[in-house]
């Protein structure tokens, strides 16, 4: 199926620093969803973006959908230990297949 | 979790045996999904079902089978034909297409299958 590519695969962050993870597609996306999976847990929905150039914030997390609707980013400011986990982006296809990227696994150095 | 119950949580089986993983939901969602998760590979879609008595193959359906006889239930059978069955299996439902929370997945807690 059509995939979304996530970079980087791993992100090691000093507590208090900012970082960004990216999600890219070769085709135009109707929407993009972001999920977080804590170690040992299951993915939990964070946000959905549908409009070109859309920006949404959840506390220290900022999600953006590109103008061409081919990429998305998640920016976390002032990283905390609670941010540890794997962040996935996912695209919804016309056939209702939800395809996930490989994820960015975040570890935090205290 | 969130109205989705997966069982068992951990399962050990010998090579060559079929295994059925249970997924039950009380969210009244029509659509249900099965994903497989391996380290470093994200979530890969095995099968999904939009409605009772209907299901479609995902990206890695070979060696798996499903049924959808009831809205609440979407069991997954890992057959002996699946070459590398050891993995974490996640079941999910999808919210309806209307409304602000449309087409979002809610996952169960998962079943971890180990084939010895």
PDB file of C-alpha atoms in Angstrom:
ATOM      1  CA  UNK A   1       0.000   0.000   0.000  1.00  0.00           C
ATOM      2  CA  UNK A   2       0.951   3.633  -0.216  1.00  0.00           C
ATOM      3  CA  UNK A   3       3.247   4.395   2.638  1.00  0.00           C
ATOM      4  CA  UNK A   4       4.195   7.359   4.722  1.00  0.00           C
ATOM      5  CA  UNK A   5       7.849   7.751   5.640  1.00  0.00           C
ATOM      6  CA  UNK A   6       8.881   8.987   9.051  1.00  0.00           C
ATOM      7  CA  UNK A   7      12.214  10.503  10.002  1.00  0.00           C
ATOM      8  CA  UNK A   8      14.152  10.147  12.139  1.00  0.00           C
ATOM      9  CA  UNK A   9      13.572   6.557  13.282  1.00  0.00           C
ATOM     10  CA  UNK A  10      15.149   7.335  16.662  1.00  0.00           C
ATOM     11  CA  UNK A  11      15.391  10.611  18.537  1.00  0.00           C
ATOM     12  CA  UNK A  12      17.483  10.952  21.678  1.00  0.00           C
ATOM     13  CA  UNK A  13      16.653  14.213  23.399  1.00  0.00           C
ATOM     14  CA  UNK A  14      18.039  16.026  26.419  1.00  0.00           C
ATOM     15  CA  UNK A  15      15.261  16.889  28.842  1.00  0.00           C
ATOM     16  CA  UNK A  16      14.159  20.439  28.254  1.00  0.00           C
ATOM     17  CA  UNK A  17      15.204  20.563  24.610  1.00  0.00           C
ATOM     18  CA  UNK A  18      12.945  20.769  21.572  1.00  0.00           C
ATOM     19  CA  UNK A  19      12.736  18.320  18.673  1.00  0.00           C
ATOM     20  CA  UNK A  20      10.767  17.692  15.516  1.00  0.00           C
ATOM     21  CA  UNK A  21       9.754  14.493  13.775  1.00  0.00           C
ATOM     22  CA  UNK A  22       8.605  14.401  10.171  1.00  0.00           C
ATOM     23  CA  UNK A  23       6.160  12.398   8.107  1.00  0.00           C
ATOM     24  CA  UNK A  24       6.416  12.438   4.317  1.00  0.00           C
ATOM     25  CA  UNK A  25       4.350  11.038   1.466  1.00  0.00           C
ATOM     26  CA  UNK A  26       4.992  10.884  -2.275  1.00  0.00           C
ATOM     27  CA  UNK A  27       1.278  11.406  -2.910  1.00  0.00           C
ATOM     28  CA  UNK A  28      -1.220  13.976  -1.695  1.00  0.00           C
ATOM     29  CA  UNK A  29      -2.861  13.023   1.574  1.00  0.00           C
ATOM     30  CA  UNK A  30      -6.534  13.528   2.361  1.00  0.00           C
ATOM     31  CA  UNK A  31      -5.611  13.700   6.018  1.00  0.00           C
ATOM     32  CA  UNK A  32      -2.873  12.743   8.433  1.00  0.00           C
ATOM     33  CA  UNK A  33      -3.237  11.312  11.892  1.00  0.00           C
ATOM     34  CA  UNK A  34      -0.708  11.115  14.720  1.00  0.00           C
ATOM     35  CA  UNK A  35      -0.594   8.455  17.433  1.00  0.00           C
ATOM     36  CA  UNK A  36       1.641   7.900  20.454  1.00  0.00           C
ATOM     37  CA  UNK A  37       2.611   4.530  21.861  1.00  0.00           C
ATOM     38  CA  UNK A  38       4.224   4.418  25.284  1.00  0.00           C
ATOM     39  CA  UNK A  39       6.714   1.596  25.957  1.00  0.00           C
ATOM     40  CA  UNK A  40       4.769  -1.616  26.536  1.00  0.00           C
ATOM     41  CA  UNK A  41       1.490   0.031  25.577  1.00  0.00           C
ATOM     42  CA  UNK A  42      -0.729   0.443  22.558  1.00  0.00           C
ATOM     43  CA  UNK A  43      -1.059   3.387  20.149  1.00  0.00           C
ATOM     44  CA  UNK A  44      -3.283   6.217  21.311  1.00  0.00           C
ATOM     45  CA  UNK A  45      -4.716   8.845  18.967  1.00  0.00           C
ATOM     46  CA  UNK A  46      -3.303  12.351  19.354  1.00  0.00           C
ATOM     47  CA  UNK A  47      -4.581  14.489  16.492  1.00  0.00           C
ATOM     48  CA  UNK A  48      -5.929  14.560  12.960  1.00  0.00           C
ATOM     49  CA  UNK A  49      -5.093  17.198  10.340  1.00  0.00           C
ATOM     50  CA  UNK A  50      -7.166  17.642   7.194  1.00  0.00           C
ATOM     51  CA  UNK A  51      -6.589  21.132   5.812  1.00  0.00           C
ATOM     52  CA  UNK A  52      -3.625  22.383   3.829  1.00  0.00           C
ATOM     53  CA  UNK A  53      -1.262  24.334   6.078  1.00  0.00           C
ATOM     54  CA  UNK A  54      -3.211  23.402   9.189  1.00  0.00           C
ATOM     55  CA  UNK A  55      -1.501  23.864  12.551  1.00  0.00           C
ATOM     56  CA  UNK A  56      -2.834  22.417  15.799  1.00  0.00           C
ATOM     57  CA  UNK A  57      -1.384  22.585  19.283  1.00  0.00           C
ATOM     58  CA  UNK A  58      -1.741  20.334  22.292  1.00  0.00           C
ATOM     59  CA  UNK A  59       0.162  21.900  25.174  1.00  0.00           C
ATOM     60  CA  UNK A  60       3.845  21.442  24.214  1.00  0.00           C
ATOM     61  CA  UNK A  61       3.040  19.522  21.018  1.00  0.00           C
ATOM     62  CA  UNK A  62       2.571  21.361  17.711  1.00  0.00           C
ATOM     63  CA  UNK A  63       1.301  19.489  14.667  1.00  0.00           C
ATOM     64  CA  UNK A  64       1.512  20.863  11.151  1.00  0.00           C
ATOM     65  CA  UNK A  65       0.165  19.750   7.785  1.00  0.00           C
ATOM     66  CA  UNK A  66       2.113  20.923   4.758  1.00  0.00           C
ATOM     67  CA  UNK A  67       0.708  23.308   2.198  1.00  0.00           C
ATOM     68  CA  UNK A  68       0.877  20.612  -0.486  1.00  0.00           C
ATOM     69  CA  UNK A  69      -0.618  18.022   1.900  1.00  0.00           C
ATOM     70  CA  UNK A  70       2.324  15.693   1.318  1.00  0.00           C
ATOM     71  CA  UNK A  71       4.054  16.076   4.642  1.00  0.00           C
ATOM     72  CA  UNK A  72       3.400  16.668   8.298  1.00  0.00           C
ATOM     73  CA  UNK A  73       5.483  17.409  11.359  1.00  0.00           C
ATOM     74  CA  UNK A  74       5.268  17.048  15.101  1.00  0.00           C
ATOM     75  CA  UNK A  75       7.278  19.507  17.169  1.00  0.00           C
ATOM     76  CA  UNK A  76       7.700  19.037  20.913  1.00  0.00           C
ATOM     77  CA  UNK A  77       9.032  21.890  23.023  1.00  0.00           C
ATOM     78  CA  UNK A  78      10.753  21.529  26.384  1.00  0.00           C
ATOM     79  CA  UNK A  79      10.810  17.732  26.221  1.00  0.00           C
ATOM     80  CA  UNK A  80       9.853  15.900  29.399  1.00  0.00           C
ATOM     81  CA  UNK A  81      10.280  12.291  30.459  1.00  0.00           C
ATOM     82  CA  UNK A  82       6.545  11.833  29.877  1.00  0.00           C
ATOM     83  CA  UNK A  83       7.198  12.352  26.153  1.00  0.00           C
ATOM     84  CA  UNK A  84       9.037   9.023  25.913  1.00  0.00           C
ATOM     85  CA  UNK A  85       7.494   6.642  23.422  1.00  0.00           C
ATOM     86  CA  UNK A  86       7.002   6.057  19.721  1.00  0.00           C
ATOM     87  CA  UNK A  87       5.132   8.573  17.617  1.00  0.00           C
ATOM     88  CA  UNK A  88       3.389   7.318  14.483  1.00  0.00           C
ATOM     89  CA  UNK A  89       1.792   9.174  11.642  1.00  0.00           C
ATOM     90  CA  UNK A  90      -0.923   7.443   9.631  1.00  0.00           C
ATOM     91  CA  UNK A  91      -2.786   8.122   6.422  1.00  0.00           C
ATOM     92  CA  UNK A  92      -6.339   7.129   5.579  1.00  0.00           C
ATOM     93  CA  UNK A  93      -6.696   5.752   2.062  1.00  0.00           C
ATOM     94  CA  UNK A  94      -9.783   5.905  -0.146  1.00  0.00           C
ATOM     95  CA  UNK A  95     -10.467   2.281   0.749  1.00  0.00           C
ATOM     96  CA  UNK A  96     -10.422   3.067   4.477  1.00  0.00           C
ATOM     97  CA  UNK A  97      -7.050   1.423   4.903  1.00  0.00           C
ATOM     98  CA  UNK A  98      -5.108   3.237   7.603  1.00  0.00           C
ATOM     99  CA  UNK A  99      -1.407   2.945   6.803  1.00  0.00           C
ATOM    100  CA  UNK A 100       1.154   3.782   9.445  1.00  0.00           C
ATOM    101  CA  UNK A 101       4.686   5.029   9.194  1.00  0.00           C
ATOM    102  CA  UNK A 102       7.485   3.133  10.942  1.00  0.00           C
ATOM    103  CA  UNK A 103       7.425   5.614  13.812  1.00  0.00           C
ATOM    104  CA  UNK A 104       9.921   7.814  15.623  1.00  0.00           C
ATOM    105  CA  UNK A 105      11.045   6.361  18.942  1.00  0.00           C
ATOM    106  CA  UNK A 106      11.880   9.063  21.451  1.00  0.00           C
ATOM    107  CA  UNK A 107      14.117   8.626  24.472  1.00  0.00           C
ATOM    108  CA  UNK A 108      14.854  11.391  26.959  1.00  0.00           C
ATOM    109  CA  UNK A 109      18.058  12.001  28.902  1.00  0.00           C
ATOM    110  CA  UNK A 110      17.350  13.502  32.294  1.00  0.00           C
TER     111      UNK A 110
ATOM    112  CA  UNK B   1      -9.011  -0.532  26.766  1.00  0.00           C
ATOM    113  CA  UNK B   2     -11.470   2.064  25.494  1.00  0.00           C
ATOM    114  CA  UNK B   3     -14.125  -0.615  25.036  1.00  0.00           C
ATOM    115  CA  UNK B   4     -11.898  -3.035  23.131  1.00  0.00           C
ATOM    116  CA  UNK B   5     -10.841  -6.274  24.767  1.00  0.00           C
ATOM    117  CA  UNK B   6      -8.107  -8.436  23.305  1.00  0.00           C
ATOM    118  CA  UNK B   7      -7.327 -11.859  24.659  1.00  0.00           C
ATOM    119  CA  UNK B   8      -5.133 -13.485  25.569  1.00  0.00           C
ATOM    120  CA  UNK B   9      -2.571 -10.849  26.468  1.00  0.00           C
ATOM    121  CA  UNK B  10       0.300 -13.323  26.136  1.00  0.00           C
ATOM    122  CA  UNK B  11       0.254 -16.556  24.171  1.00  0.00           C
ATOM    123  CA  UNK B  12       2.881 -19.199  23.588  1.00  0.00           C
ATOM    124  CA  UNK B  13       2.443 -21.815  20.900  1.00  0.00           C
ATOM    125  CA  UNK B  14       4.475 -24.477  19.206  1.00  0.00           C
ATOM    126  CA  UNK B  15       5.451 -24.074  15.596  1.00  0.00           C
ATOM    127  CA  UNK B  16       2.851 -25.518  13.224  1.00  0.00           C
ATOM    128  CA  UNK B  17      -0.166 -24.832  15.442  1.00  0.00           C
ATOM    129  CA  UNK B  18      -2.994 -22.507  14.502  1.00  0.00           C
ATOM    130  CA  UNK B  19      -3.776 -19.770  17.002  1.00  0.00           C
ATOM    131  CA  UNK B  20      -6.886 -17.597  17.311  1.00  0.00           C
ATOM    132  CA  UNK B  21      -6.685 -14.149  18.896  1.00  0.00           C
ATOM    133  CA  UNK B  22      -9.878 -12.639  20.215  1.00  0.00           C
ATOM    134  CA  UNK B  23     -11.012  -9.042  19.756  1.00  0.00           C
ATOM    135  CA  UNK B  24     -14.303  -7.838  21.248  1.00  0.00           C
ATOM    136  CA  UNK B  25     -15.639  -4.276  21.231  1.00  0.00           C
ATOM    137  CA  UNK B  26     -18.568  -2.499  22.848  1.00  0.00           C
ATOM    138  CA  UNK B  27     -18.083   0.826  21.062  1.00  0.00           C
ATOM    139  CA  UNK B  28     -20.726   0.026  18.445  1.00  0.00           C
ATOM    140  CA  UNK B  29     -18.249   0.789  15.661  1.00  0.00           C
ATOM    141  CA  UNK B  30     -18.782  -0.855  12.296  1.00  0.00           C
ATOM    142  CA  UNK B  31     -15.150  -0.959  11.190  1.00  0.00           C
ATOM    143  CA  UNK B  32     -12.482  -3.111  12.807  1.00  0.00           C
ATOM    144  CA  UNK B  33      -8.803  -3.659  12.002  1.00  0.00           C
ATOM    145  CA  UNK B  34      -5.974  -6.055  12.792  1.00  0.00           C
ATOM    146  CA  UNK B  35      -2.371  -4.875  12.782  1.00  0.00           C
ATOM    147  CA  UNK B  36       0.890  -6.625  13.415  1.00  0.00           C
ATOM    148  CA  UNK B  37       3.770  -4.823  15.110  1.00  0.00           C
ATOM    149  CA  UNK B  38       7.405  -5.888  14.937  1.00  0.00           C
ATOM    150  CA  UNK B  39      10.294  -3.905  16.415  1.00  0.00           C
ATOM    151  CA  UNK B  40      11.309  -1.034  14.154  1.00  0.00           C
ATOM    152  CA  UNK B  41       8.623  -1.740  11.554  1.00  0.00           C
ATOM    153  CA  UNK B  42       5.661   0.185  12.828  1.00  0.00           C
ATOM    154  CA  UNK B  43       2.175  -1.218  12.358  1.00  0.00           C
ATOM    155  CA  UNK B  44       1.330  -3.343   9.335  1.00  0.00           C
ATOM    156  CA  UNK B  45      -2.269  -3.996   8.346  1.00  0.00           C
ATOM    157  CA  UNK B  46      -3.342  -7.651   8.225  1.00  0.00           C
ATOM    158  CA  UNK B  47      -7.115  -7.536   7.655  1.00  0.00           C
ATOM    159  CA  UNK B  48      -9.893  -5.042   8.128  1.00  0.00           C
ATOM    160  CA  UNK B  49     -13.661  -5.155   8.110  1.00  0.00           C
ATOM    161  CA  UNK B  50     -16.025  -2.292   7.283  1.00  0.00           C
ATOM    162  CA  UNK B  51     -19.186  -4.117   8.291  1.00  0.00           C
ATOM    163  CA  UNK B  52     -20.491  -7.442   9.549  1.00  0.00           C
ATOM    164  CA  UNK B  53     -19.963 -10.384   7.171  1.00  0.00           C
ATOM    165  CA  UNK B  54     -17.428  -8.444   5.107  1.00  0.00           C
ATOM    166  CA  UNK B  55     -13.657  -8.071   5.342  1.00  0.00           C
ATOM    167  CA  UNK B  56     -10.706  -7.118   3.158  1.00  0.00           C
ATOM    168  CA  UNK B  57      -7.068  -8.144   3.026  1.00  0.00           C
ATOM    169  CA  UNK B  58      -4.516  -5.679   4.237  1.00  0.00           C
ATOM    170  CA  UNK B  59      -0.858  -5.493   3.265  1.00  0.00           C
ATOM    171  CA  UNK B  60       0.298  -8.724   4.951  1.00  0.00           C
ATOM    172  CA  UNK B  61      -2.718 -11.077   4.923  1.00  0.00           C
ATOM    173  CA  UNK B  62      -0.856 -14.229   3.908  1.00  0.00           C
ATOM    174  CA  UNK B  63      -0.953 -16.844   6.663  1.00  0.00           C
ATOM    175  CA  UNK B  64      -3.834 -15.175   8.486  1.00  0.00           C
ATOM    176  CA  UNK B  65      -7.613 -15.539   8.425  1.00  0.00           C
ATOM    177  CA  UNK B  66     -10.487 -13.612   9.982  1.00  0.00           C
ATOM    178  CA  UNK B  67     -14.256 -13.735  10.370  1.00  0.00           C
ATOM    179  CA  UNK B  68     -16.819 -11.060  11.143  1.00  0.00           C
ATOM    180  CA  UNK B  69     -20.037 -12.813  12.111  1.00  0.00           C
ATOM    181  CA  UNK B  70     -20.969 -10.267  14.744  1.00  0.00           C
ATOM    182  CA  UNK B  71     -20.459  -6.505  14.954  1.00  0.00           C
ATOM    183  CA  UNK B  72     -18.784  -6.862  18.318  1.00  0.00           C
ATOM    184  CA  UNK B  73     -16.252  -9.523  17.377  1.00  0.00           C
ATOM    185  CA  UNK B  74     -13.377  -9.779  14.878  1.00  0.00           C
ATOM    186  CA  UNK B  75     -11.176 -12.796  15.699  1.00  0.00           C
ATOM    187  CA  UNK B  76      -7.845 -13.324  13.962  1.00  0.00           C
ATOM    188  CA  UNK B  77      -6.428 -16.787  13.281  1.00  0.00           C
ATOM    189  CA  UNK B  78      -2.692 -17.103  12.800  1.00  0.00           C
ATOM    190  CA  UNK B  79      -2.287 -20.239  10.734  1.00  0.00           C
ATOM    191  CA  UNK B  80       0.664 -22.564  10.423  1.00  0.00           C
ATOM    192  CA  UNK B  81       1.276 -21.028   6.987  1.00  0.00           C
ATOM    193  CA  UNK B  82       2.458 -17.785   8.594  1.00  0.00           C
ATOM    194  CA  UNK B  83       6.242 -18.029   8.452  1.00  0.00           C
ATOM    195  CA  UNK B  84       7.156 -15.615  11.232  1.00  0.00           C
ATOM    196  CA  UNK B  85       4.159 -15.418  13.571  1.00  0.00           C
ATOM    197  CA  UNK B  86       5.952 -14.134  16.657  1.00  0.00           C
ATOM    198  CA  UNK B  87       4.777 -10.543  17.027  1.00  0.00           C
ATOM    199  CA  UNK B  88       2.567  -8.080  18.870  1.00  0.00           C
ATOM    200  CA  UNK B  89      -0.976  -8.091  17.447  1.00  0.00           C
ATOM    201  CA  UNK B  90      -3.215  -5.057  17.779  1.00  0.00           C
ATOM    202  CA  UNK B  91      -6.941  -4.862  17.136  1.00  0.00           C
ATOM    203  CA  UNK B  92      -8.654  -1.532  16.560  1.00  0.00           C
ATOM    204  CA  UNK B  93     -12.006  -0.027  15.740  1.00  0.00           C
ATOM    205  CA  UNK B  94     -12.562   3.041  13.582  1.00  0.00           C
ATOM    206  CA  UNK B  95     -14.937   5.838  14.541  1.00  0.00           C
ATOM    207  CA  UNK B  96     -17.707   6.633  12.051  1.00  0.00           C
ATOM    208  CA  UNK B  97     -17.019   8.946   9.155  1.00  0.00           C
ATOM    209  CA  UNK B  98     -19.098  11.855  10.405  1.00  0.00           C
ATOM    210  CA  UNK B  99     -18.227  14.273  13.147  1.00  0.00           C
ATOM    211  CA  UNK B 100     -15.080  15.948  14.390  1.00  0.00           C
ATOM    212  CA  UNK B 101     -13.477  12.683  15.501  1.00  0.00           C
ATOM    213  CA  UNK B 102     -14.113  10.856  12.259  1.00  0.00           C
ATOM    214  CA  UNK B 103     -12.066   7.889  11.064  1.00  0.00           C
ATOM    215  CA  UNK B 104      -9.894   7.648  14.156  1.00  0.00           C
ATOM    216  CA  UNK B 105      -8.622   4.313  15.432  1.00  0.00           C
ATOM    217  CA  UNK B 106      -9.046   3.116  18.994  1.00  0.00           C
ATOM    218  CA  UNK B 107      -6.740   0.238  19.847  1.00  0.00           C
ATOM    219  CA  UNK B 108      -7.013  -2.655  22.237  1.00  0.00           C
ATOM    220  CA  UNK B 109      -4.170  -3.482  24.594  1.00  0.00           C
ATOM    221  CA  UNK B 110      -2.766  -6.082  22.204  1.00  0.00           C
ATOM    222  CA  UNK B 111      -1.851  -9.751  22.233  1.00  0.00           C
ATOM    223  CA  UNK B 112       1.776 -10.833  22.246  1.00  0.00           C
ATOM    224  CA  UNK B 113       2.249 -14.149  20.451  1.00  0.00           C
ATOM    225  CA  UNK B 114       5.436 -16.133  20.797  1.00  0.00           C
ATOM    226  CA  UNK B 115       5.958 -19.234  18.697  1.00  0.00           C
ATOM    227  CA  UNK B 116       8.488 -21.629  20.135  1.00  0.00           C
TER     228      UNK B 116
END
